[in-house]
GROMACS .gro file of C-alpha atoms in nm:
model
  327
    1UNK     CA    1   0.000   0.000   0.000
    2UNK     CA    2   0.130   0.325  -0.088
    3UNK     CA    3   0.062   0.570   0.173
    4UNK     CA    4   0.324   0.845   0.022
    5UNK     CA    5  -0.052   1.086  -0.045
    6UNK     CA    6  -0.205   1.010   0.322
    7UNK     CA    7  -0.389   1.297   0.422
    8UNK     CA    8  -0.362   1.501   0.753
    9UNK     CA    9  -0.723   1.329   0.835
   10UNK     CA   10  -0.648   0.999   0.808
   11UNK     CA   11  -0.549   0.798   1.086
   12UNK     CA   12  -0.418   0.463   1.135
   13UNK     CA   13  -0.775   0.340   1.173
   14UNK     CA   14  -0.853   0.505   0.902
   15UNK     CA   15  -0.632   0.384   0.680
   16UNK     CA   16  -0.697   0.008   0.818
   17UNK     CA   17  -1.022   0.093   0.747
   18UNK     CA   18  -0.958   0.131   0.382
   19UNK     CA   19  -0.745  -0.127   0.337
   20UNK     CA   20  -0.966  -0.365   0.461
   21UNK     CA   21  -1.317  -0.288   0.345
   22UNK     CA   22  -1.486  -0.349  -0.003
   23UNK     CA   23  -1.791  -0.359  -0.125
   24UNK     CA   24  -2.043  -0.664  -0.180
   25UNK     CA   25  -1.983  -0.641  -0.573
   26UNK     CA   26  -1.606  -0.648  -0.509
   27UNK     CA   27  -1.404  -0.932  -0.717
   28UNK     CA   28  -1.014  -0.969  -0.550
   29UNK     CA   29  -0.937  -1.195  -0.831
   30UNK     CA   30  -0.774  -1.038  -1.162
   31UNK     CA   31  -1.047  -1.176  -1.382
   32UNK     CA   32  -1.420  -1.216  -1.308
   33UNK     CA   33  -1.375  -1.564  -1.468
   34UNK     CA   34  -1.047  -1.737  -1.425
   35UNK     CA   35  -1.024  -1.869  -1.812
   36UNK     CA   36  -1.084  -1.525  -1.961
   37UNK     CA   37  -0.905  -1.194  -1.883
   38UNK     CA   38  -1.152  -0.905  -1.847
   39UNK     CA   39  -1.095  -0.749  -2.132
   40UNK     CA   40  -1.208  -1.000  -2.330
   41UNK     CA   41  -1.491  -1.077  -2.139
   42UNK     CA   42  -1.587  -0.733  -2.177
   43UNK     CA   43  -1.619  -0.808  -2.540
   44UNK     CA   44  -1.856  -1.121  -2.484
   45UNK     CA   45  -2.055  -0.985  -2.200
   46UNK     CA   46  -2.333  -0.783  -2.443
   47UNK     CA   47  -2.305  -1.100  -2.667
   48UNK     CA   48  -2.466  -1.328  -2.421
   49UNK     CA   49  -2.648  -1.083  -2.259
   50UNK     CA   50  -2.862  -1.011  -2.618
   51UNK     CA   51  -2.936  -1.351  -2.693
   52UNK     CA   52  -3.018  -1.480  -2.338
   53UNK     CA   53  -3.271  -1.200  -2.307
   54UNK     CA   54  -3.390  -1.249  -2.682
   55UNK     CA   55  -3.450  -1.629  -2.557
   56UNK     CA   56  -3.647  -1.575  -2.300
   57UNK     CA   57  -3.889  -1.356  -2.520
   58UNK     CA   58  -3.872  -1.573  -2.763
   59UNK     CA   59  -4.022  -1.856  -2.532
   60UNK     CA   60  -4.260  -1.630  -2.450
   61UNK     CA   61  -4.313  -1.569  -2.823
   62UNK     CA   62  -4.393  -1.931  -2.867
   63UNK     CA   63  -4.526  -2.050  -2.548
   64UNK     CA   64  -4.903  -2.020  -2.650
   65UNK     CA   65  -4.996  -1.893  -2.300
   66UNK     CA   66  -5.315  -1.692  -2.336
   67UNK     CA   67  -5.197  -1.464  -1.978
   68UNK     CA   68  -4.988  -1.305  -2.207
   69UNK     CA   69  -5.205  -1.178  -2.447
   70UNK     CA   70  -5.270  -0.880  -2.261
   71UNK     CA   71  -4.927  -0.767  -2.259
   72UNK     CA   72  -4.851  -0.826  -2.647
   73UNK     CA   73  -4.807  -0.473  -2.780
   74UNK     CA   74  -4.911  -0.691  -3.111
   75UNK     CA   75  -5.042  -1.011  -3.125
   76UNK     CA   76  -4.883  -1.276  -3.282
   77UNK     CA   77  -5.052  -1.261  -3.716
   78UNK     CA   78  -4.884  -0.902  -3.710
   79UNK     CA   79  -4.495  -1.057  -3.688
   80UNK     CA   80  -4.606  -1.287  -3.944
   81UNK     CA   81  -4.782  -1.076  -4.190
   82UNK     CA   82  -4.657  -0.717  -4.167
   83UNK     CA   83  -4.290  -0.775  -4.116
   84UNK     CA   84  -4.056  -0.766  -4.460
   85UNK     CA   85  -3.773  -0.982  -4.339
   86UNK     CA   86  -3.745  -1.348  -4.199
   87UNK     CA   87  -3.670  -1.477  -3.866
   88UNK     CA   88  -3.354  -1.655  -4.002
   89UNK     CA   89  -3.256  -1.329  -4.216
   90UNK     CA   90  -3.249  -1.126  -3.872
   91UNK     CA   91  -3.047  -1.361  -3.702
   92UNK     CA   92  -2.779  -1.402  -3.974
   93UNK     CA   93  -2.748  -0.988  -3.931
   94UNK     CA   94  -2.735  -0.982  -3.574
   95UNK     CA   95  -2.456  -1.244  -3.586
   96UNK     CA   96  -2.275  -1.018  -3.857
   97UNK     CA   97  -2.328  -0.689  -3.618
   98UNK     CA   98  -2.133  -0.929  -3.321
   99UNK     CA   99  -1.902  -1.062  -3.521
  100UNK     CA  100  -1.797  -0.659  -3.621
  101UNK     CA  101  -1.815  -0.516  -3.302
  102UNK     CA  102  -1.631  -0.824  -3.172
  103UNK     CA  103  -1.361  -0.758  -3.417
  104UNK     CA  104  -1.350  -0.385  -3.314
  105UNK     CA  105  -1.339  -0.446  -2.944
  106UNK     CA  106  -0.987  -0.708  -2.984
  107UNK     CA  107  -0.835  -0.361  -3.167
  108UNK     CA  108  -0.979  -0.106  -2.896
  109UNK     CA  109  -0.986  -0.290  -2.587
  110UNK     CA  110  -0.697  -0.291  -2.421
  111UNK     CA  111  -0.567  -0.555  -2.091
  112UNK     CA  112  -0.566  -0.381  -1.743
  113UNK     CA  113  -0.511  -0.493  -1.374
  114UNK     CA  114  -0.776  -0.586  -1.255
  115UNK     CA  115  -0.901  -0.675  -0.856
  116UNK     CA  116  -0.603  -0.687  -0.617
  117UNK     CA  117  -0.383  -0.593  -0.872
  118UNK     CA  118  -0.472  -0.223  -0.858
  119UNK     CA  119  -0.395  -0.018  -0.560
  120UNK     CA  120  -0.719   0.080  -0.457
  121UNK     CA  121  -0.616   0.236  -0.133
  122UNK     CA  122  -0.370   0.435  -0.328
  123UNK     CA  123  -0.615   0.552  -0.532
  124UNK     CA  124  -0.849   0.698  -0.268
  125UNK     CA  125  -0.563   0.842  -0.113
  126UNK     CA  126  -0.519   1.036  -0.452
  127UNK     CA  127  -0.966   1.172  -0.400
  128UNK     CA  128  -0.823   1.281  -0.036
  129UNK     CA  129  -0.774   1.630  -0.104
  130UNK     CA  130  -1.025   1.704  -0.324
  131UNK     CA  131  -1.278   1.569  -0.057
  132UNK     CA  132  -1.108   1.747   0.214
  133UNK     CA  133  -1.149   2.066   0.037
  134UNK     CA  134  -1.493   1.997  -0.075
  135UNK     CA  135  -1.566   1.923   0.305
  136UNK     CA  136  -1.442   2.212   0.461
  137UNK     CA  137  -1.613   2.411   0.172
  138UNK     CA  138  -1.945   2.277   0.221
  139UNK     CA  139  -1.979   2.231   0.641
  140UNK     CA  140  -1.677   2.540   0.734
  141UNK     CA  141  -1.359   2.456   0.850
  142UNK     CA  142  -1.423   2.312   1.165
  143UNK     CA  143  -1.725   2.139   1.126
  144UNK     CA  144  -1.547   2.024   0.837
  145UNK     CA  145  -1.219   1.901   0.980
  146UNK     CA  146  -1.419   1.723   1.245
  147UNK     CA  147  -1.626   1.554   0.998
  148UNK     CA  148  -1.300   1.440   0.844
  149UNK     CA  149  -1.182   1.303   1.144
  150UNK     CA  150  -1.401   1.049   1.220
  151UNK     CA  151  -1.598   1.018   0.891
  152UNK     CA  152  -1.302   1.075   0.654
  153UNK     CA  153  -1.258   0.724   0.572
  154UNK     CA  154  -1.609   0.629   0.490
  155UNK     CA  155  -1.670   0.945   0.284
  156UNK     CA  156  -1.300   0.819   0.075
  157UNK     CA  157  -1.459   0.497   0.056
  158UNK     CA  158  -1.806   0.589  -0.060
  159UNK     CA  159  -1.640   0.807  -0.334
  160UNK     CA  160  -1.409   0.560  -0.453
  161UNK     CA  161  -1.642   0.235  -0.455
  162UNK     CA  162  -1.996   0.388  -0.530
  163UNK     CA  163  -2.033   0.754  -0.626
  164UNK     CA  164  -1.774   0.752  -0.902
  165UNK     CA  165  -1.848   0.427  -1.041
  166UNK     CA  166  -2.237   0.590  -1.054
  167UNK     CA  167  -2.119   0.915  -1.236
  168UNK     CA  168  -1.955   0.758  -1.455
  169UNK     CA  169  -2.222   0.482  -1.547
  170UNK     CA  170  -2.470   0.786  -1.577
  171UNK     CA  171  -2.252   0.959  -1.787
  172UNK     CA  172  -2.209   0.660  -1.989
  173UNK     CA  173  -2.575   0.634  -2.028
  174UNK     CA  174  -2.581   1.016  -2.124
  175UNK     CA  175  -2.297   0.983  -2.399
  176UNK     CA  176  -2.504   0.701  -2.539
  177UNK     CA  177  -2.825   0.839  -2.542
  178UNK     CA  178  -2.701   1.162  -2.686
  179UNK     CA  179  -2.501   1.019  -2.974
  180UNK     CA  180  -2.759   0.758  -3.081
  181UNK     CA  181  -3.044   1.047  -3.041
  182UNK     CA  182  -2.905   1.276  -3.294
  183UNK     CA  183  -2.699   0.995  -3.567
  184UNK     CA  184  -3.102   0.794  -3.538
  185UNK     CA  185  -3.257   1.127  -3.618
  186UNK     CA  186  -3.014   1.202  -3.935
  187UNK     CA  187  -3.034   0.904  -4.087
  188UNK     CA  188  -3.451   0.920  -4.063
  189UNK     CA  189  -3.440   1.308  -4.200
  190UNK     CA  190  -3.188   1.271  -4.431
  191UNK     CA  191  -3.365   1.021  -4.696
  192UNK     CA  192  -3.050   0.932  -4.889
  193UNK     CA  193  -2.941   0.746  -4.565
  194UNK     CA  194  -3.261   0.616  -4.463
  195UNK     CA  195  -3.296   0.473  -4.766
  196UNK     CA  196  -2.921   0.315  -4.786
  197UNK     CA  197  -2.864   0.222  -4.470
  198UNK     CA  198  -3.184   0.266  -4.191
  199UNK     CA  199  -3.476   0.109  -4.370
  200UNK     CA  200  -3.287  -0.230  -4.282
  201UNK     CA  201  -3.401  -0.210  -3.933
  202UNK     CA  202  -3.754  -0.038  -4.049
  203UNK     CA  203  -3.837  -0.384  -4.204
  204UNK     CA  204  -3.953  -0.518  -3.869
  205UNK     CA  205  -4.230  -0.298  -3.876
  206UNK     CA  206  -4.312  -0.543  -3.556
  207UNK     CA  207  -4.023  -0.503  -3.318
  208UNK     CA  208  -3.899  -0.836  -3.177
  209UNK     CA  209  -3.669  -0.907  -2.975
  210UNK     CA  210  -3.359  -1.074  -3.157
  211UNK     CA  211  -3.427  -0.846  -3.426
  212UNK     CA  212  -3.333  -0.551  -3.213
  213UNK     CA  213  -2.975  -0.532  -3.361
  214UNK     CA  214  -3.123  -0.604  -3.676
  215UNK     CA  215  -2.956  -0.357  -3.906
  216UNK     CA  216  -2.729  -0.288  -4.171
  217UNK     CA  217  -2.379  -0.351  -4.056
  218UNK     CA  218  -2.249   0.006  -4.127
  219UNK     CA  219  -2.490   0.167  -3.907
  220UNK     CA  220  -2.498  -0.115  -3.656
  221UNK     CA  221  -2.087  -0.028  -3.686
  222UNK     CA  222  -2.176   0.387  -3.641
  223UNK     CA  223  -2.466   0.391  -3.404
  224UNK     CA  224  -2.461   0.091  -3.196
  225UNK     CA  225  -2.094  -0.022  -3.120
  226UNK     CA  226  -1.914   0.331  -3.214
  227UNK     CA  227  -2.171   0.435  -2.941
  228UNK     CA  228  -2.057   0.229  -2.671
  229UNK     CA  229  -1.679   0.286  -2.711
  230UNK     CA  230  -1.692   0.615  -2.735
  231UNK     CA  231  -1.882   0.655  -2.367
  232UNK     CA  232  -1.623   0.420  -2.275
  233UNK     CA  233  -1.329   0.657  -2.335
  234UNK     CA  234  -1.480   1.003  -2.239
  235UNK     CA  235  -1.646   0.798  -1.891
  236UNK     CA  236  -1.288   0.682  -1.842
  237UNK     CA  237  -1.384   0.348  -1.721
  238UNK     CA  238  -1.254   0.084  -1.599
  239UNK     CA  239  -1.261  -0.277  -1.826
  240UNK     CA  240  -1.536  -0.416  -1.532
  241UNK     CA  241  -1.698  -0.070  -1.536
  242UNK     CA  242  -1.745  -0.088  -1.930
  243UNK     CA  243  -1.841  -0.428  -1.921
  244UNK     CA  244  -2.135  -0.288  -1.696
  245UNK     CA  245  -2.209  -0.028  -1.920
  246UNK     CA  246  -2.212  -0.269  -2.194
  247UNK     CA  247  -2.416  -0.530  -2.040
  248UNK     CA  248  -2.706  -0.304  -1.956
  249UNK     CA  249  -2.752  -0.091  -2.276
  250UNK     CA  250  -2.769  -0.436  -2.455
  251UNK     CA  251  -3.026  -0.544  -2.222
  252UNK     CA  252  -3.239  -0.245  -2.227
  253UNK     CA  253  -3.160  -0.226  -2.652
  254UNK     CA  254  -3.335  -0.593  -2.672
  255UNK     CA  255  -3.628  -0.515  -2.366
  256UNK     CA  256  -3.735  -0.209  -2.606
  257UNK     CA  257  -3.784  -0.427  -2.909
  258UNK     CA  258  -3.941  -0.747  -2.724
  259UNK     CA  259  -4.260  -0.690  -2.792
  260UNK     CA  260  -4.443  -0.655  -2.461
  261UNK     CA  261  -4.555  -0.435  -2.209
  262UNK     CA  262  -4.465  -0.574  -1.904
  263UNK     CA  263  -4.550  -0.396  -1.577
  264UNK     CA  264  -4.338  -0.586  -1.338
  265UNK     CA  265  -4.035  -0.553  -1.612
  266UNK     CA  266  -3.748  -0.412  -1.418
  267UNK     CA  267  -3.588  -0.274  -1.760
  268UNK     CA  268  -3.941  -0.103  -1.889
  269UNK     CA  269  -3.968   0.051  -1.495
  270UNK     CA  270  -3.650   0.200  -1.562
  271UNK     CA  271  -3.811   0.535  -1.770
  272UNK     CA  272  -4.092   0.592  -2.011
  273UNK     CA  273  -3.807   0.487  -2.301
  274UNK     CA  274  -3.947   0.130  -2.264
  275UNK     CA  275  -4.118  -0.127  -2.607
  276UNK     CA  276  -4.444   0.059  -2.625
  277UNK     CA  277  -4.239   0.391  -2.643
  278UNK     CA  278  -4.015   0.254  -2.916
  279UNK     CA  279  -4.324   0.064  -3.083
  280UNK     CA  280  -4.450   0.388  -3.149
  281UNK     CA  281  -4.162   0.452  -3.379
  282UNK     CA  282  -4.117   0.174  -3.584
  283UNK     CA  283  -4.485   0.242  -3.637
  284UNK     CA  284  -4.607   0.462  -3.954
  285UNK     CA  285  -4.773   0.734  -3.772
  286UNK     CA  286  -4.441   0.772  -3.538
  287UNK     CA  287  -4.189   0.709  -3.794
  288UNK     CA  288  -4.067   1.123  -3.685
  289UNK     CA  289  -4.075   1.067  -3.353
  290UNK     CA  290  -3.914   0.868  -3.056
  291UNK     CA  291  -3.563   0.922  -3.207
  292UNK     CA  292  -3.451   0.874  -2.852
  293UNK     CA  293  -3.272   0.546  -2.764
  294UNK     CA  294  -3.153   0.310  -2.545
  295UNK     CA  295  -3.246   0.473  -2.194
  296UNK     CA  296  -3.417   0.804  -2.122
  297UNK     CA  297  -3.621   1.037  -2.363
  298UNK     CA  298  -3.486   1.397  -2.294
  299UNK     CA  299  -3.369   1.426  -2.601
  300UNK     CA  300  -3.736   1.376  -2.766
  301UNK     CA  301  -3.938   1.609  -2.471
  302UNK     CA  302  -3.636   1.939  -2.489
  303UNK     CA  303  -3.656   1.904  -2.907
  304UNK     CA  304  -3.991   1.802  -2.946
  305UNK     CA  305  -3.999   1.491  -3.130
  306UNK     CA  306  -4.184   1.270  -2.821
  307UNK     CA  307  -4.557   1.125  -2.917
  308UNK     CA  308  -4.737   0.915  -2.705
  309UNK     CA  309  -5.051   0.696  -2.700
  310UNK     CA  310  -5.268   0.975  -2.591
  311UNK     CA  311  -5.083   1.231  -2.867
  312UNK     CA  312  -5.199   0.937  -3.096
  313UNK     CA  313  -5.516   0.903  -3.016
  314UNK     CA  314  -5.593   1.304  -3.045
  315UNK     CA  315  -5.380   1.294  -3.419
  316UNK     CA  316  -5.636   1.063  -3.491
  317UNK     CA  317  -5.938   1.213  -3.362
  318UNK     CA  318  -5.886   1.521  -3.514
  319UNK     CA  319  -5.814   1.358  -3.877
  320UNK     CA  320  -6.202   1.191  -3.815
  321UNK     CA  321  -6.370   1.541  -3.726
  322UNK     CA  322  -6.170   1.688  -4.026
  323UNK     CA  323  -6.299   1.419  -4.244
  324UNK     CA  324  -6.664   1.428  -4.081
  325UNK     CA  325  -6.638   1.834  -4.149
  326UNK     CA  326  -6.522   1.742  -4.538
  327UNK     CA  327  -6.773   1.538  -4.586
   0.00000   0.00000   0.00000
């Protein structure tokens, strides 16, 4: 342990205090799995994660339970009849998408230590003046040094283990959402690439859920996987912090395509950008709007491109009374 940056605050409890404590999600061991560094488990993490979760709604697909029904954003003659491209055709795709941003990832990502090979204590010993002036800014000086003296340690270690990990996941999510919100847009405004590239993923005019990477490899390359890395290197994170990242905007990519509003769906509680919100776009009436995608919809409320069921519903109701006036 390097203790070269101790702070005046800390004190030999203190410091055994973060030496010795981690938190629950905490793996010691250089690798999360013992045959595969990190880094390239990073790389297979959103892999399995998309086709697990595309499994399970694809049992669900199939299962012929009638409880479902309810929850079907469409029922089941709509995949059959209105979508342009086969089952097998979306599949092939997907694979081709993996298989590129596979290829990427073995350039990009690079190995790191990982677990007890970093020098975590060293590390929050690095946040210790930065807190301590943030401290004494905030409460005064000596509320502030007092705090520090018998709360310094657990404000270093709630930093280090929990609030920055957070920020950075949140910026992650921000990066995404902001560079897929305004590249998704384009390519639906501009019809030159809507027409080359977007209207690939527009052929499953019935979202499903393996189709959800169902695109044309150059914009599954741009959007999608360009995306990711990008948040990756402006978050600064960590391999296990990216494979996080990674993990869960895969998930929530495949949830909004799945087909099914599910109330008790931890990834559709997450914010109104859930599978009826995205429905709405891959439908004709909202092919302008709900640009926003994979987590929140800011983008769509501050720029004005949101519609909902209800907006919907009035579009509608004022075409009839127009037509009932023209009539």
């Amino acid at each position: 342990m390097n203790t070269t940056n101790t702070s005046t605050f800390l004190d030999a409890n203190q410091l055994e205090y973060l030496s010795t404590h981690r938190p629950f999600y905490y793996v010691p061991a250089p690798s999360l799995l013992s045959s595969l560094p990190d880094h390239y488990f990073a790389l297979a993490v959103p892999v399995i994660a998309y086709w697990v979760l595309s499994l399970f709604f694809h049992i669900l697909d199939t299962s012929g339970w009638k409880w479902l029904d309810k929850y079907r954003i469409h029922d089941s003659e709509e995949v059959k009849t209105r979508n342009l491209v086969t089952r097998t055709q979306v599949v092939w795709a997907v694979i081709v998408q993996h298989t590129l941003q596979t290829a990427l990832g073995l350039w990009w990502i690079e190995e790191a230590p990982g677990g007890d090979q970093v020098d975590h204590v060293a590390n929050m010993l690095r946040l210790a003046p930065a807190l301590e002036t943030a401290n004494k800014w905030v409460f005064g000086q000596d509320v502030g040094a007092n705090l520090l003296a018998t709360k310094g340690a657990d404000g270093l270690y709630t930093l280090y283990w929990w609030a920055i990990p957070a920020a950075k996941f949140f910026l992650g999510m921000f990066i995404i959402d902001t560079y897929q919100y305004f590249l998704h847009r384009t390519i639906h405004m501009n019809s030159f690439l809507y027409r080359k590239f977007h209207s690939y993923h527009h052929r499953l005019y019935v979202p499903y859920a393996f189709g959800a990477l169902y695109n044309h490899p150059l914009e599954g390359f741009f959007i999608d996987t360009l995306g990711a890395l990008i948040a990756e290197a402006i978050g600064q994170m960590t391999t296990r912090e990216a494979m996080f990242l990674f993990a869960v905007s895969t998930l929530k990519t495949v949830d909004d395509h799945c087909g099914y509003n599910l109330p008790w769906d931890p990834l559709q509680l997450f914010s109104p950008n859930n599978a009826d919100y995205h429905d709405i776009h891959h439908q004709a009436i909202g092919f302008k709007s709900n640009f926003s995608q994979p987590f929140f919809i800011h983008w769509d409320v501050i720029l004005g491109t949101r519609m909902t069921r209800k907006d919907i519903e009035e579009r509608r109701r004022v075409q009839k009374e127009k037509q009932l006036k023209s009539q």
